[in-house]
Each structure stands twice: as C-alpha cells, then as structure tokens.
Short mmCIF file of C-alpha atoms and ligand atoms in Angstrom, two decimals:
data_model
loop_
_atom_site.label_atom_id
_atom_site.label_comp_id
_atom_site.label_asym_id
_atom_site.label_seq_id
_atom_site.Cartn_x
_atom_site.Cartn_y
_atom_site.Cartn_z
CA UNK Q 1 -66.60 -6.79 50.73
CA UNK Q 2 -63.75 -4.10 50.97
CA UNK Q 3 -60.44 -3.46 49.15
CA UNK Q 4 -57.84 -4.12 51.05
CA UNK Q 5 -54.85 -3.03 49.05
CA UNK Q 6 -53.66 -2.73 45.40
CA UNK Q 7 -50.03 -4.11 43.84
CA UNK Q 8 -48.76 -3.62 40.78
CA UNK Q 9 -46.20 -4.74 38.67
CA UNK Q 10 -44.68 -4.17 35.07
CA UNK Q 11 -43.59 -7.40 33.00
CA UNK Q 12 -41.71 -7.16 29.88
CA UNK Q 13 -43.04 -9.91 27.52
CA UNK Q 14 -40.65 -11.12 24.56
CA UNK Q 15 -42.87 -11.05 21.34
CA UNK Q 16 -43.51 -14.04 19.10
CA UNK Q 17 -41.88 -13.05 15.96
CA UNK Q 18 -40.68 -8.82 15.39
CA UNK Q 19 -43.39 -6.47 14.22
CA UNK Q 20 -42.96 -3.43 12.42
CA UNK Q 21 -46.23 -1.28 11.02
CA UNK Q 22 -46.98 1.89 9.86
CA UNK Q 23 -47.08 2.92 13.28
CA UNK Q 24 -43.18 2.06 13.49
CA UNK Q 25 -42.17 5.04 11.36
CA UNK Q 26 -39.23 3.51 9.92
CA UNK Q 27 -38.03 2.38 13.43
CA UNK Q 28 -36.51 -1.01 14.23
CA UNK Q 29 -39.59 -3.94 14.60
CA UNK Q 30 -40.48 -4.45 17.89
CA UNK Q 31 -39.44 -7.26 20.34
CA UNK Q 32 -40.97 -7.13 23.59
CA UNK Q 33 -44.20 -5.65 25.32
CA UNK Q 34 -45.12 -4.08 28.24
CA UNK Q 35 -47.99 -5.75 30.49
CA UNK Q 36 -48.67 -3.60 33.66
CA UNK Q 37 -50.64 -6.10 36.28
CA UNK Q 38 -52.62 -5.46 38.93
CA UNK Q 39 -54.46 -7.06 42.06
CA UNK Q 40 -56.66 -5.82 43.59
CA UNK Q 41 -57.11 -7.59 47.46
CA UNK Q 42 -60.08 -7.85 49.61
CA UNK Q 43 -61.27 -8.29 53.43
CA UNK Q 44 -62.39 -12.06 52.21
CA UNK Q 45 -59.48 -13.54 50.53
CA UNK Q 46 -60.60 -12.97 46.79
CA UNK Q 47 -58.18 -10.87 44.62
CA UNK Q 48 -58.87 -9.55 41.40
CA UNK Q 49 -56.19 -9.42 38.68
CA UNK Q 50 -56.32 -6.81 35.90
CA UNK Q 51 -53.64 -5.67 33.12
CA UNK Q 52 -52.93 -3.11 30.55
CA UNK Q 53 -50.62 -3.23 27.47
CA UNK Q 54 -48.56 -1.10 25.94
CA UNK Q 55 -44.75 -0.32 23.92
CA UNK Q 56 -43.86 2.96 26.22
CA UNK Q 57 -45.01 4.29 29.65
CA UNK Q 58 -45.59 1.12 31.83
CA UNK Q 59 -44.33 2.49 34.71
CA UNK Q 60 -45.93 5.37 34.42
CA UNK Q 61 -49.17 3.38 34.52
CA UNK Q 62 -47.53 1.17 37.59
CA UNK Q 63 -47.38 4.28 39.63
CA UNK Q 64 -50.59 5.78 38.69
CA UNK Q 65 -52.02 2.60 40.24
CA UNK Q 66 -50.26 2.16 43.33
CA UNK Q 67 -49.57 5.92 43.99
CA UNK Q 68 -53.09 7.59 43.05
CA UNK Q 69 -55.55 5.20 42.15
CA UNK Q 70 -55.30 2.66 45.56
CA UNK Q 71 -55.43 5.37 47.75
CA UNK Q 72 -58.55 6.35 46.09
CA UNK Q 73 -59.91 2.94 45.86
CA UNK Q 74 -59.15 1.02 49.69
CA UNK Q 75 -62.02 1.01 51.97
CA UNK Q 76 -64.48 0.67 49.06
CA UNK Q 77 -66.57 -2.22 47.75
CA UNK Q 78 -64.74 -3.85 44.65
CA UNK Q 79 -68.37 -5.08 43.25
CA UNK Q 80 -69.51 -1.74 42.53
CA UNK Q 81 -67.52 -1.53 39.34
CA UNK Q 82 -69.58 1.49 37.52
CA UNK Q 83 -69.68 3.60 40.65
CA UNK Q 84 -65.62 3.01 40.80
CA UNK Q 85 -65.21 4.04 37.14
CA UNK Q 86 -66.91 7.16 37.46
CA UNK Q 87 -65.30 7.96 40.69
CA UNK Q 88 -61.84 6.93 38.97
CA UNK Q 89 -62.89 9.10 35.99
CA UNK Q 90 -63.87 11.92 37.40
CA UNK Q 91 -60.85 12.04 40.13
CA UNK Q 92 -57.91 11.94 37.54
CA UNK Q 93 -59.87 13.50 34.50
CA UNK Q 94 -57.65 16.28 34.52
CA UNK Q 95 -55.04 13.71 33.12
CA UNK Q 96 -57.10 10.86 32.04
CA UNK Q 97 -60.12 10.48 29.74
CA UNK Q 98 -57.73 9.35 26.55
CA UNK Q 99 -54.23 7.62 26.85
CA UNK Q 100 -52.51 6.05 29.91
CA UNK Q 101 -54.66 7.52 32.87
CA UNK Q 102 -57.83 5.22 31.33
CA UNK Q 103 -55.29 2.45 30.46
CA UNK Q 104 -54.28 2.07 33.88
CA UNK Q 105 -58.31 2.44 34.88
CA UNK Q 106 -58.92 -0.22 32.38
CA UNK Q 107 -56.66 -2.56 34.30
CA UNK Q 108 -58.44 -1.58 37.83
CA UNK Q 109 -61.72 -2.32 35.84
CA UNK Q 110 -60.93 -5.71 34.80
CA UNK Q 111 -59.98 -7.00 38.62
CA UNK Q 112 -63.05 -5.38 39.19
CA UNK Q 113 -64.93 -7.70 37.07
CA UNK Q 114 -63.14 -10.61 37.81
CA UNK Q 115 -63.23 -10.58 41.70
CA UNK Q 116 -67.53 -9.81 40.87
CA UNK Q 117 -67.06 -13.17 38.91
CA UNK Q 118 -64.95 -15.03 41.68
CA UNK Q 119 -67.59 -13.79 44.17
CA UNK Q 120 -70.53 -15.00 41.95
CA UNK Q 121 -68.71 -18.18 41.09
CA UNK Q 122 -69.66 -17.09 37.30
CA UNK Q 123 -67.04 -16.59 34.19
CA UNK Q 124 -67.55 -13.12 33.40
CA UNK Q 125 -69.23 -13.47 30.19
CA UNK Q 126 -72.05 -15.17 31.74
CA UNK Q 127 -72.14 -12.32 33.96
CA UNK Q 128 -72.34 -9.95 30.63
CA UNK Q 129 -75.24 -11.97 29.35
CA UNK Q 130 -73.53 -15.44 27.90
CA UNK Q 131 -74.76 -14.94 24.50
CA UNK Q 132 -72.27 -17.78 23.41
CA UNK Q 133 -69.39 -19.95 24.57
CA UNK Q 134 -66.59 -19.29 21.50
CA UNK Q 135 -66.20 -17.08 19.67
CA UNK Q 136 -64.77 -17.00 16.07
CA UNK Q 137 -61.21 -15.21 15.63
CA UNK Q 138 -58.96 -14.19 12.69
CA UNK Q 139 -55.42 -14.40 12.52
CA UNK Q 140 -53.59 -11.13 13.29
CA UNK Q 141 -49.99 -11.32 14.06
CA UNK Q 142 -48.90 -12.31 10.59
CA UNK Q 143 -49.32 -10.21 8.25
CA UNK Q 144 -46.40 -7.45 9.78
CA UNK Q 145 -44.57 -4.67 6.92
CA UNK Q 146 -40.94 -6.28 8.43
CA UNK Q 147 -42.69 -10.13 6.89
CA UNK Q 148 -41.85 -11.16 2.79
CA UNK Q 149 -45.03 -12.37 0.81
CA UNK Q 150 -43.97 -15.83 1.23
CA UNK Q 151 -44.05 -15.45 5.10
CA UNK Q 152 -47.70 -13.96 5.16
CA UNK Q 153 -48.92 -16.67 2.90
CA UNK Q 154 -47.36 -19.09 5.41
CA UNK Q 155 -48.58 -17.71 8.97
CA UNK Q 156 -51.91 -17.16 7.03
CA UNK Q 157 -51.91 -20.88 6.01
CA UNK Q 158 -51.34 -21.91 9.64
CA UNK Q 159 -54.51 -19.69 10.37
CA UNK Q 160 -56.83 -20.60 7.90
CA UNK Q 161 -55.49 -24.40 8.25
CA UNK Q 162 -57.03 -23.93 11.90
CA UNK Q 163 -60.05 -22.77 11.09
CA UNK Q 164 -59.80 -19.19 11.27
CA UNK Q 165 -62.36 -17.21 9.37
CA UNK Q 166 -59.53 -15.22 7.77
CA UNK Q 167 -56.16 -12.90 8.30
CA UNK Q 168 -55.77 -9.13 8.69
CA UNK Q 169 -52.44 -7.55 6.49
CA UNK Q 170 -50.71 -4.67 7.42
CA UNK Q 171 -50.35 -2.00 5.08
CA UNK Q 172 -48.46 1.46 4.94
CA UNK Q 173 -45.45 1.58 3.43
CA UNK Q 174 -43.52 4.73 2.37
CA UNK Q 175 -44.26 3.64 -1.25
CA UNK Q 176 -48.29 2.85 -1.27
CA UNK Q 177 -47.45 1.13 -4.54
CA UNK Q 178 -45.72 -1.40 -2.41
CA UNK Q 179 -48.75 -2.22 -0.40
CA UNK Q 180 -50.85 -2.64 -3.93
CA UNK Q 181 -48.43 -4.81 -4.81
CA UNK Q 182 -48.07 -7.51 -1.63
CA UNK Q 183 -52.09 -7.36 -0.97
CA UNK Q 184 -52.78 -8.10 -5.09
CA UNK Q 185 -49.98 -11.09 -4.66
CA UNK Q 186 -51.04 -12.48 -1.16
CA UNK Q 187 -54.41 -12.32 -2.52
CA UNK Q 188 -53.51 -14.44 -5.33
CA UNK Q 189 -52.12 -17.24 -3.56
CA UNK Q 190 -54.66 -17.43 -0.85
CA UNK Q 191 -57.02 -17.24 -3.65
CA UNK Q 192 -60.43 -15.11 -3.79
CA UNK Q 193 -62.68 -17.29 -1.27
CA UNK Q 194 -59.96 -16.25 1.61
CA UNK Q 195 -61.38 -12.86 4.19
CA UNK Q 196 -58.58 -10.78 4.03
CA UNK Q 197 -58.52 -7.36 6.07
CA UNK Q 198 -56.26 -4.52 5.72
CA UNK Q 199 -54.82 -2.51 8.62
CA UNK Q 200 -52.68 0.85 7.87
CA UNK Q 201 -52.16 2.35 11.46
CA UNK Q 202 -53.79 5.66 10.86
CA UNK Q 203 -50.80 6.11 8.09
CA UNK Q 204 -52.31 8.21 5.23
CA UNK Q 205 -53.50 11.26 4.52
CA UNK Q 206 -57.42 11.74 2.94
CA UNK Q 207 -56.12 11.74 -0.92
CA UNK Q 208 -54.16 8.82 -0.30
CA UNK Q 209 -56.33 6.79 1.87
CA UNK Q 210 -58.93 7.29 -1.07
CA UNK Q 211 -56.92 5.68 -3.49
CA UNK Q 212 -55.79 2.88 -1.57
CA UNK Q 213 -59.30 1.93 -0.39
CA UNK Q 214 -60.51 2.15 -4.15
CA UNK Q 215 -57.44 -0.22 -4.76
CA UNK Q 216 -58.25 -2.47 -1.85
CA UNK Q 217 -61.60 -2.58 -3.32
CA UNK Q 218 -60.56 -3.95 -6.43
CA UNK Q 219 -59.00 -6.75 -4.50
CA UNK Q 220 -62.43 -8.10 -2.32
CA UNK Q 221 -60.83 -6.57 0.71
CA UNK Q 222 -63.27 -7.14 4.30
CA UNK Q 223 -62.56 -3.81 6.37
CA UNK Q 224 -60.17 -1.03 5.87
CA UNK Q 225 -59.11 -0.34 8.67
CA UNK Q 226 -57.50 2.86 10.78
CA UNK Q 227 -56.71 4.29 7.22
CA UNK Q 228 -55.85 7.96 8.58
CA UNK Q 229 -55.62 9.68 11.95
CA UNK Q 230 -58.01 8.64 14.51
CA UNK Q 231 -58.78 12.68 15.51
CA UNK Q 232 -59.91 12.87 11.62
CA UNK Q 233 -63.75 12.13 12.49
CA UNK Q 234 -64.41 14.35 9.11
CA UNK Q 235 -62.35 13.26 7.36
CA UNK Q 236 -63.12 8.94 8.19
CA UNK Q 237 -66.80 10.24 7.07
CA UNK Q 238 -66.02 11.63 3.79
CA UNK Q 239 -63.73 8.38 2.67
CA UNK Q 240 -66.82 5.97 4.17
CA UNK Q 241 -69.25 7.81 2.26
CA UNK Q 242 -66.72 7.71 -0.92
CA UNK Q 243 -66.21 4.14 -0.42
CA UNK Q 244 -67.68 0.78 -0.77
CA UNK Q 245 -65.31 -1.04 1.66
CA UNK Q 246 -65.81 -0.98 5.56
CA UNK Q 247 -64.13 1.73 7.73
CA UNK Q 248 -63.32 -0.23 10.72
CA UNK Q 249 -61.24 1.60 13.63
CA UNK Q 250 -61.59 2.49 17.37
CA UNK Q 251 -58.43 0.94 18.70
CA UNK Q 252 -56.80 4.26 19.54
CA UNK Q 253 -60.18 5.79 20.32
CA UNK Q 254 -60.18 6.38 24.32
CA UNK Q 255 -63.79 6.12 25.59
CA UNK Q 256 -67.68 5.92 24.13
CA UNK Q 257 -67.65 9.33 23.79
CA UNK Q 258 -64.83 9.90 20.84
CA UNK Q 259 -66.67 6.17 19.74
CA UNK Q 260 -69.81 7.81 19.61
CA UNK Q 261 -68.86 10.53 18.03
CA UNK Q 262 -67.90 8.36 14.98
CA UNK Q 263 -71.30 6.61 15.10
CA UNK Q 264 -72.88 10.05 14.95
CA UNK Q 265 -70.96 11.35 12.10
CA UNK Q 266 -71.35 8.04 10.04
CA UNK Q 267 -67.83 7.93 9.65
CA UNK Q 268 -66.79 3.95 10.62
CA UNK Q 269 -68.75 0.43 9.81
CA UNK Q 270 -66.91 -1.98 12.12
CA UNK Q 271 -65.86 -0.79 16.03
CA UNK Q 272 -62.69 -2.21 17.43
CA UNK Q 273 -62.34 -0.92 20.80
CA UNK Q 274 -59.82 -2.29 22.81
CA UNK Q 275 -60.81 -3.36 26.44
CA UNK Q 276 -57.70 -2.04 27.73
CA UNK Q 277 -58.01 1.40 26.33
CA UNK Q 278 -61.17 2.06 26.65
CA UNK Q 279 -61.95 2.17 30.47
CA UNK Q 280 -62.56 -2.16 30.67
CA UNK Q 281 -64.93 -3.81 31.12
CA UNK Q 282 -67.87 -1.54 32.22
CA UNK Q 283 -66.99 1.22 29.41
CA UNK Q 284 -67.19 -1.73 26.73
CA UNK Q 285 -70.67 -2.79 27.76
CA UNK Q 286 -71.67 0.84 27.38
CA UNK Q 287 -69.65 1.00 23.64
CA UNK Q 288 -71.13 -2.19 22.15
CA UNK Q 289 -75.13 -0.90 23.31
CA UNK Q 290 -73.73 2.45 21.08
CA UNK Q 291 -72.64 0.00 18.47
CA UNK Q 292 -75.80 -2.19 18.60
CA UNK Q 293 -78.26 1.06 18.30
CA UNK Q 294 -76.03 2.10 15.63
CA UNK Q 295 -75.96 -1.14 13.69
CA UNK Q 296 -72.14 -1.48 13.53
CA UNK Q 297 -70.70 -4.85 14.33
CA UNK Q 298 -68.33 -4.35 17.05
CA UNK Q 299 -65.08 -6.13 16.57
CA UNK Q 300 -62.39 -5.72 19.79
CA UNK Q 301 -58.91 -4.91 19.15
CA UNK Q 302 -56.54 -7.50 20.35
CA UNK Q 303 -56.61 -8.71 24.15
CA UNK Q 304 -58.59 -11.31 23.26
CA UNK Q 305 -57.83 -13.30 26.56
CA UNK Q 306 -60.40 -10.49 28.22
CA UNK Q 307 -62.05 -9.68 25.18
CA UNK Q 308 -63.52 -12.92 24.87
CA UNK Q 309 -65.31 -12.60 27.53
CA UNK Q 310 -67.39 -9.45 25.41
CA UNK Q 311 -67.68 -11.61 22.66
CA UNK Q 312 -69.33 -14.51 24.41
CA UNK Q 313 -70.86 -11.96 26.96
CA UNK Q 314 -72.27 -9.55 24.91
CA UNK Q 315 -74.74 -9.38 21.86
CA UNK Q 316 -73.00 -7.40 18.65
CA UNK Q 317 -69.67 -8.70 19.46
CA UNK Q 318 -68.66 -10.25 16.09
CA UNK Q 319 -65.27 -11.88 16.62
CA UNK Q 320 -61.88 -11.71 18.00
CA UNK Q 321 -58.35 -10.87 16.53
CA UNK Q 322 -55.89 -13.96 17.63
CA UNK Q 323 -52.61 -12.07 18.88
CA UNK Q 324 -51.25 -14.18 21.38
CA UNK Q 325 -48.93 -11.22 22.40
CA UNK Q 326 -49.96 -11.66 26.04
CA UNK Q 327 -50.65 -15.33 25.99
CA UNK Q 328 -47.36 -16.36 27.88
CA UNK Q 329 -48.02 -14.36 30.42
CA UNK Q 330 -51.20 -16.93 31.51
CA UNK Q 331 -50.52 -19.59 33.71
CA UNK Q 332 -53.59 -21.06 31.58
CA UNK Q 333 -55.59 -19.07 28.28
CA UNK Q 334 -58.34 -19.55 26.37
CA UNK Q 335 -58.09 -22.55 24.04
CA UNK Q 336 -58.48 -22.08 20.43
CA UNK Q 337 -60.86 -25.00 18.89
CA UNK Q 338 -61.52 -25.25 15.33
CA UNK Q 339 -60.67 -21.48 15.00
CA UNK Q 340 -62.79 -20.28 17.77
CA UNK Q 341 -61.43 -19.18 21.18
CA UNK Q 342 -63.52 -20.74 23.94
CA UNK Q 343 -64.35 -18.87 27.00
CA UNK Q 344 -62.90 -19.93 30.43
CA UNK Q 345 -65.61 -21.60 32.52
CA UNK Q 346 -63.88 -20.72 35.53
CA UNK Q 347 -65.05 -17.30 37.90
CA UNK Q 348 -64.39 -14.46 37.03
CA UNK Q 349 -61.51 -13.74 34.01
CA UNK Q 350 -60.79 -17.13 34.29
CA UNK Q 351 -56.86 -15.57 33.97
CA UNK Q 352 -53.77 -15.91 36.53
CA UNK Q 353 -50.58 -14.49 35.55
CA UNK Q 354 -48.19 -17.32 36.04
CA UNK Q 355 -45.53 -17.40 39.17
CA UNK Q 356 -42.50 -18.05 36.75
CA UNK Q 357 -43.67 -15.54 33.95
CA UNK Q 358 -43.45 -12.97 37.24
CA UNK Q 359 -40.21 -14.15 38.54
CA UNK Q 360 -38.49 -13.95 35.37
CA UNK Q 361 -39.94 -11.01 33.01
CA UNK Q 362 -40.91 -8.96 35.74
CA UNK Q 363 -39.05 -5.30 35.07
CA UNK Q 364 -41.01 -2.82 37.76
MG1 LIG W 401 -55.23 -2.12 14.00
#
C-alpha cells in the first residue's frame, strides 16, 4: 500500500458551555476550538483520518501537514507507522519534539493507525492488545473557574447520575482561599463517598502548591493535578514526596522522554498524556510500557474518542476524562453506557468527521 496524498483542514468547533481555568489568566472563557483534520489517501481506496486540537495555531499545524509533512510522507507505506514517526521526528526535530510540530505528527499518527485498522478489518484497540471493551470515564467539563457552586454540583449530578466514577474541579484562582472554599462546599453537597479530582493548570508556585495540596488533603481529594509548571520536574518531586495526595500531570508534557523523566525523578503518581500531544498513537504505546514498569496508572488527557482506544487497547490504562469537546465533530462517537465509553467495533478509529460538521465549521 502507498500514500497517495494528504488534505487537511481546520474546523472551528463551538464549545458546550464557556470555560475559563487557570490557564485563562484572567482572559474571557473560551467558546470555540480548533480541530485540525487530516486524511491521509492510499493506492487502494482506504483513507485514514487523523486530528489534533488546540485554542491557537491551527493553521499553523494545517500547513505543516500539507506543506512539509506530505511531501515527506507520499510514496511510502502508511502501515509502517513507527518507521513514519521516527522519520517524521527526526525530519522536523529542529522545530518539533514539544508543541505544534508533534501535534500535527500526532494527527498523521492517528490516520496511520486507523487506515492499519481499516486494512486489518480490526478496531484499533484490538490491534493494541483489546484488554477490554469500555472503559470507565469521569466527568470533566464541569467543574470550570467561570461555573457557581450550584452549577458544579449540578453538571456533577448529571455525571455521577450516569454512572461516572466521579468529577474533576478546576482550581486556581487569584485568591487560593477561593478555591478552599468552592472544593470544601462542593465537597459537602456531593458528600464524602463522591471521587473528586482537582486540576490547577500548572497555576502555582512550590510554596503555594504545598499548601493547597495539604488543604486538598484535608478534603479526601483523588489526584492533584498539574499543580505548578510542567518544566518544574524538581520541583513536582519535592511536593510528591511532601505530600500524601497523587501528583497526576503529563498533559502538556510533549513526548516519553520529558514523561520519563518524571518517572525517573519520582515526581508524578498518575500519567495523563494526551494522544494528540504526544506523537499518537505509536508514542502512547511506548509511554504507558514507561508507566507500567514504573507502576503509575496512566490516565489520558481528554480526546477520549481516540483515547479509548488506549484504554481498551492497552494494559495500565485506567480510565478516560468525558469532554465531549470534539464529539460534534463525529458523524458517529463512542457511546457512553452506564458511565463507561464503549469502544467502536468498527476498523480502524471507528471515527468519520461528519460532511455537514465540514461544510459548516470548516475555517481553513
Ligand atoms: Mg488538566
């Protein structure tokens, strides 16, 4: 089989509900998100489809894939998806290896996998190893800084009303005191028995950070997660040491190497790469063996309509975080059943992005 071309495209997706976090820095919530898309075609009729996400930089990421990476890729065989990476890799690493060079590899690496499932006539997972077919998910997209109390407690109703083993909270106010404040309260109307996690975008500094996990502590918090910047490897090692609470984090980590060097230096307990970031498909495999040798339950940041195919696929993979940012954009996604998302039986991703979604959110 050979490549035959590569198209992309940028959509702009409207979100759900606004979302502010820490990450926001006082800015207005955010609306919309970017989904760059790719296919990639063949000499036999299969094409693969792949995406990315992001807020800034999509067609940035659109070019990189029509303008550098397809010349690099036509003429080869799309089911050699490690040799690809590293040729990918190695060709742009001058600008890649962190940010929107591996992004936009990420998306080539996901048509990969998905035209090697459409030529197997296999879902991908089962290509990964089919350790399961659902996987359990938490709710994630309601628990934003721009929400009251009494909307968290709602959305996390819904979630935990579906079955959901529990809801993640953003934290990372201006005022920390704040945060104490809505976490102690949302935690007393969900009661004790519910798993709350707590996310605070890389927001504070070491001092701080300590505090606020002994705080979250006090309040049965599940993972602490992305409490300071994700360069900080030090600095994550001293607070996990200091604290009983998991460290989780890897979402803004770029590859298994700055993952690894985490595992190395002790310095996280849960690993949430996202498959998007990370290099896809082929760079996850390699992340959750680290994880697995490392005993740290590997837990993938949002995408979960790819992602589940790693946490049916792969052993180690704990759960999934339900954001249906991207959902829309699938002429059909993974079903959620009894709080578990249930991975597509059909080859390869299982995903198409829908005509009309194209026609009418398509920006590049
Ligand atoms: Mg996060």
């Amino acid at each position: 089989m050979q490549i035959t071309s590569i198209k992309a495209l940028l959509l702009k997706l409207p979100l759900d509900r606004p979302v502010a976090s820490s990450v926001s820095r006082g800015a207005r919530p955010l609306t919309s998100i970017m989904m760059p898309v790719v296919h990639v075609h063949t000499d036999v009729g299969l094409t693969g489809l792949g995406y990315a996400w992001c807020f800034s930089g999509g067609k940035a990421m659109v070019s990189l894939l029509e303008e550098d990476f397809a010349p690099a890729l036509i003429g080869a065989d799309p089911l050699d998806p490690e040799r690809l990476w590293q040729e990918l890799y190695w060709r742009f690493q001058g600008i890649g290896r962190h940010g929107l060079t591996i992004q936009a590899q990420s998306a080539i690496d996901l048509a990969l996998w998905d035209l090697k499932g459409k030529a197997c006539q296999q879902p991908v997972y089962k290509l990964l190893g089919g350790t399961r077919d659902r996987t359990p998910v938490y709710g994630s997209d309601g628990g934003w800084l721009n929400m009251s109390v009494d909307e968290v407690v709602c959305a996390a109703r819904e979630y935990l009303d579906q079955g959901m083993r529990g809801i993640k909270l953003k934290v990372g106010h201006a005022d920390p005191s704040i945060d104490v404040d809505r976490v102690r309260r949302i935690r007393e109307l969900l009661g004790d028995d519910v798993w709350i996690a707590v996310d605070a975008n890389q927001k504070w500094d070491f001092p701080t950070a300590l505090r606020m996990g002994r705080e979250f502590e006090q309040l049965g918090i599940a993972w602490y997660e992305e409490p300071m910047i994700c360069e900080d490897v030090g600095g994550h090692a001293r607070l996990s040491a200091a604290l009983d609470v998991p460290i989780a984090l890897g979402e803004t980590l770029g590859s298994r190497f700055e993952i690894d060097a985490y595992l190395q230096a002790d310095a996280v307990d849960i690993v949430q790469p996202d498959v998007t970031r990370v290099g896809g498909i082929t760079e996850a495999v390699r992340i959750a063996a680290l994880c697995e040798a490392a005993h740290r339950p590997v837990e993938p940041h949002l995408m979960m309509e790819a992602s589940v195919h790693l946490a049916c696929g792969l052993p180690g993979v704990d759960g999934l975080e339900y954001m249906p940012w991207l959902t829309s954009a699938f002429a059909e996604a993974p079903q959620l059943e009894d709080g578990h998302l249930v991975a597509p039986q059909s080859p390869g991703l299982g995903l198409e992005v829908a005509a009309h979604v194209i026609e009418r959110h398509r920006i590049g």
